[in-house]
Amino acid sequence: MSKKTLIVIGNGMVGHHFLEQFVASPAAEDFRVVVFGEEKQLAYDRVHLSEYFSGSSHADLAMGTADWYTENRIELRLNEAVTRIDREGRKVTTDRGDYAYDELVLATGSYPFVPPIEGREHPHCFVYRTLEDLDAIRASARDGKSGVVIGGGLLGLEAANALKSLGLQAHVVEFAPRLMPVQLDAEGGSLLRHKIEELGVQVHTDKATTAIVEGQDARLRMNFSDDSHLDTDLIVFSAGIRPQDTLARACGLEIGERGGIVIDDHCTTSDRHIHAIGECALWDQRIFGLVAPGYTMARTLSSVLNNDEEAVFTGADMSTKLKLLGVDVGAIGDAHGQAPGARSIRFNDEQAGHYRRMVISEDGKRLLGAILVGDNSHYDTLLQYALNEITLPGNPETLILPESQGGAPALGPDALPETASICSCHNVTKGDICGAIDAGCSDLASVKVETKASTGCGGCSALLKNVVDSELEKRGVEVSKDICEHFPYSRQDLFHLVKVNGIRTFRTLISQYGKGHGCDICKPTVASILATCWNEHILTTDHVPLQDTNDTFMANMQKNGTYSIVPRVPGGEITPDKLIVLGEVAREYDLYTKITGGQRVDLFGATLSQLPEIWEKLIAAGFETGHAYGKSLRTVKSCVGNTWCRYGVQDSVGMAIFLENRYKGLRAPHKIKMAVSGCTRECAEAQSKDIGVIATENGWNLYVCGNGGMRPRHADLFATDLSDDGLIRTIDRVLMLYVRTADRLQRTSVWMENLEGGLDYLKEVVLEDSLGMGAELEAHMADIVSTYQCEWKTAVEDPEKRKRFREFVNEPEKKDPVQQWTVERDQRRPVLESA
Amino acid sequence: MKAPTRWDAVCTVDDLVPESGIAVWTEDGPVAVFYLPHRLPALFAISHHDPISGANVLARGITGDLKGEPVVASPLYKQHFSLRTGRCLEDESVQVKRYPVLLDGGRVRLEVPCEQRQTSAA
């Protein structure tokens, strides 16, 4: 049987999510899938669109990759707009031809509504929807001073934030008497206004724009119906969205009175072979302008196409929680109390700037809705009460009162029913999480991978952690943080004990806080902690037996028991003379030579006893140890920067060398890699590093917590346009916090993901110094920097330390017989006789 | 009948590294000698040859104890070998040879099998 054809029109977030669901379903076997996208790019995350201005690229925002489409055999036709649907002939037409379909999915999304104001076609008037729009806004902002957003809703405030980040004086003009009129009431709106004005955004409510004309003090002037006016250099329309239903209209599908493609509970239109999902679809007279309901429709439709008759879309929760210009705003369910008999309880602390409103049912038993401004910490609990219809306590006001005034603590995970939705982006319930744990997930990270929970907007991360911890504990899985049988402590606990009690040896620590003699887990962990706290040489008598395989001989052990040597080449910059020395040493000892990914040279095949002699020669030529053997800073990779490159905007090599010399020798829970790129082309691949630095015209953008390897992760943008000093201070704090608080063998990425509050929390602690420990972290780093020594230099100068570098202490000339060699591509390589 | 053996002096106490191992070459091949000053006895000797990797590296592993059993962890693939019996804790079918060892004045002596010819390697 030949395959049927499924065509999807639209490659936005919802269309992409539908494809993800569909290709993983059984029906994918029966269909050839073709996708048409009007934009040039692959589907990207519009929810986080404004991050494009703070340094994210299309790749950061992309939902999938071209490879993903290829791997799943999806024909992706970008930049090819469908112009007509022929329902009789079941085909669609583009400017390049006709394509037949058996099933058609419309995921055409919406377009920004631009009110019919005279002068709206002016070239400095924009909408805020696509990456092209953002590029145009950025270009216009370059020689402007101020910008106005028309529309004080959710997207409008996002847009205002974007204008502010472009350096413009931002204004918001709203027709209604308050900001976010859909979600907030008068008190909530006025508090939000107050907070946003404090941040320097000017808010004008109750303003109807009548015309846009040439300005006097700026490029444009907006005239309002009350005869006032406002001059501005650019205008962004953000006055709501309208469903993109043009194709559907033209082919005669049923359309709602105010637009929108009418769908039934199966996400199917008036033509049973045509389906619609996302913001173009009208269900029960409603358009859903949020991503989560769109995702729910996408999942429903995928099930429908798999002939699952029970799959129905039954509406969606429109609750939202977000940070607008740094201000918490939350709205849940029936926030305005429109249900008959609904009553409200309000808490308003003007001093702290917190406003909370609960809407409860007539009988006082159910929470119908809520509004939060200034503090979203009650959101999760309130949402669970509303979504799961949990009976309210007798004195419901305690849910929104501060704890000091008798407020109830957050709803514990045990109180949630199995059906409670924990992650609404990926529709993960508490039951799903329990299922994943029963199927073998034993920690937060694996539950996230298995269920995708908390990998969308991330808003549920704290709740998810609570549920996972509580469920693990219930199953008798001791959520044990003990590092091994010798210490009933986590690495972080041990760090604290060592630091506070001034403990300087493993022996003291284990006799006071542990039992037994230690093992290959706790010894290297404690060695790393001692190095961070006191920075003594790793080969002193007390420390030498603690070191891991590679640290203990300060070289990397290879499979036949020989070692490789990596001298430090800071930033990858090396003089010809030094390069020649490396070649000469390698030739003298017949070392296999390879260039590493970190812009260094790795010399393989040295025996234990050769290591000190080789290092004597390298040190004499000015080399230092490269710590390739340590859980410590490896390299700082760099591109050539503005000294040579015609695109470079900063001296990336200089910064890389500075960073490498600053942090070399810092011991950490795992290896640390860094890179510095001299411009946004990112040739040093800084976004795949623990610490990535990318030059901007104004300074440096800092990315943190990326890595390559088995589970690659792009680094997150952490701070923008930092000065040299600001950059170093920020890295000092991030690294020191990581070194102090991460688990053993935890890379920065996993560490950050496991921090409660994740990236935002890290930003608060590091950038806003919310714990007041910034100065202490910097001082600790300064101390480590000042006590740096080249471990190899110290070792070769000390006969006691050199003594250990003997393969057989009783036969100095004896060659290890298992080390056999052959030649391949003109270099020596090991042949290992099988054991 | 027990094969003939002999107590060879392989190194001095100064060659030992507290809480760690060193390697010596004997007529029976490479042997790892561990010095754990906080235990009794304090000296252990097992083959230096790691049967899992095929390399001579066991003396360079981290020592410790697991449920009271003195062990060394292979520095290559991290299996644990009992210092008392030579047995691999992760795989019972794997065993390395163990050697009686003692301290004779300042000298460390190992009991190794000897050939008929009586030669002194010490």
GROMACS .gro file of C-alpha atoms in nm, chain A residues 381 433 487 546 634 806:
model
    6
  381THR     CA    1  -0.005   2.640   4.524
  433ILE     CA    2   0.603   1.143   3.726
  487PHE     CA    3   3.099   0.980   5.489
  546LEU     CA    4   4.409   1.077   4.771
  634ARG     CA    5   4.159   2.290   3.118
  806ARG     CA    6   5.974   0.497   3.918
   0.00000   0.00000   0.00000
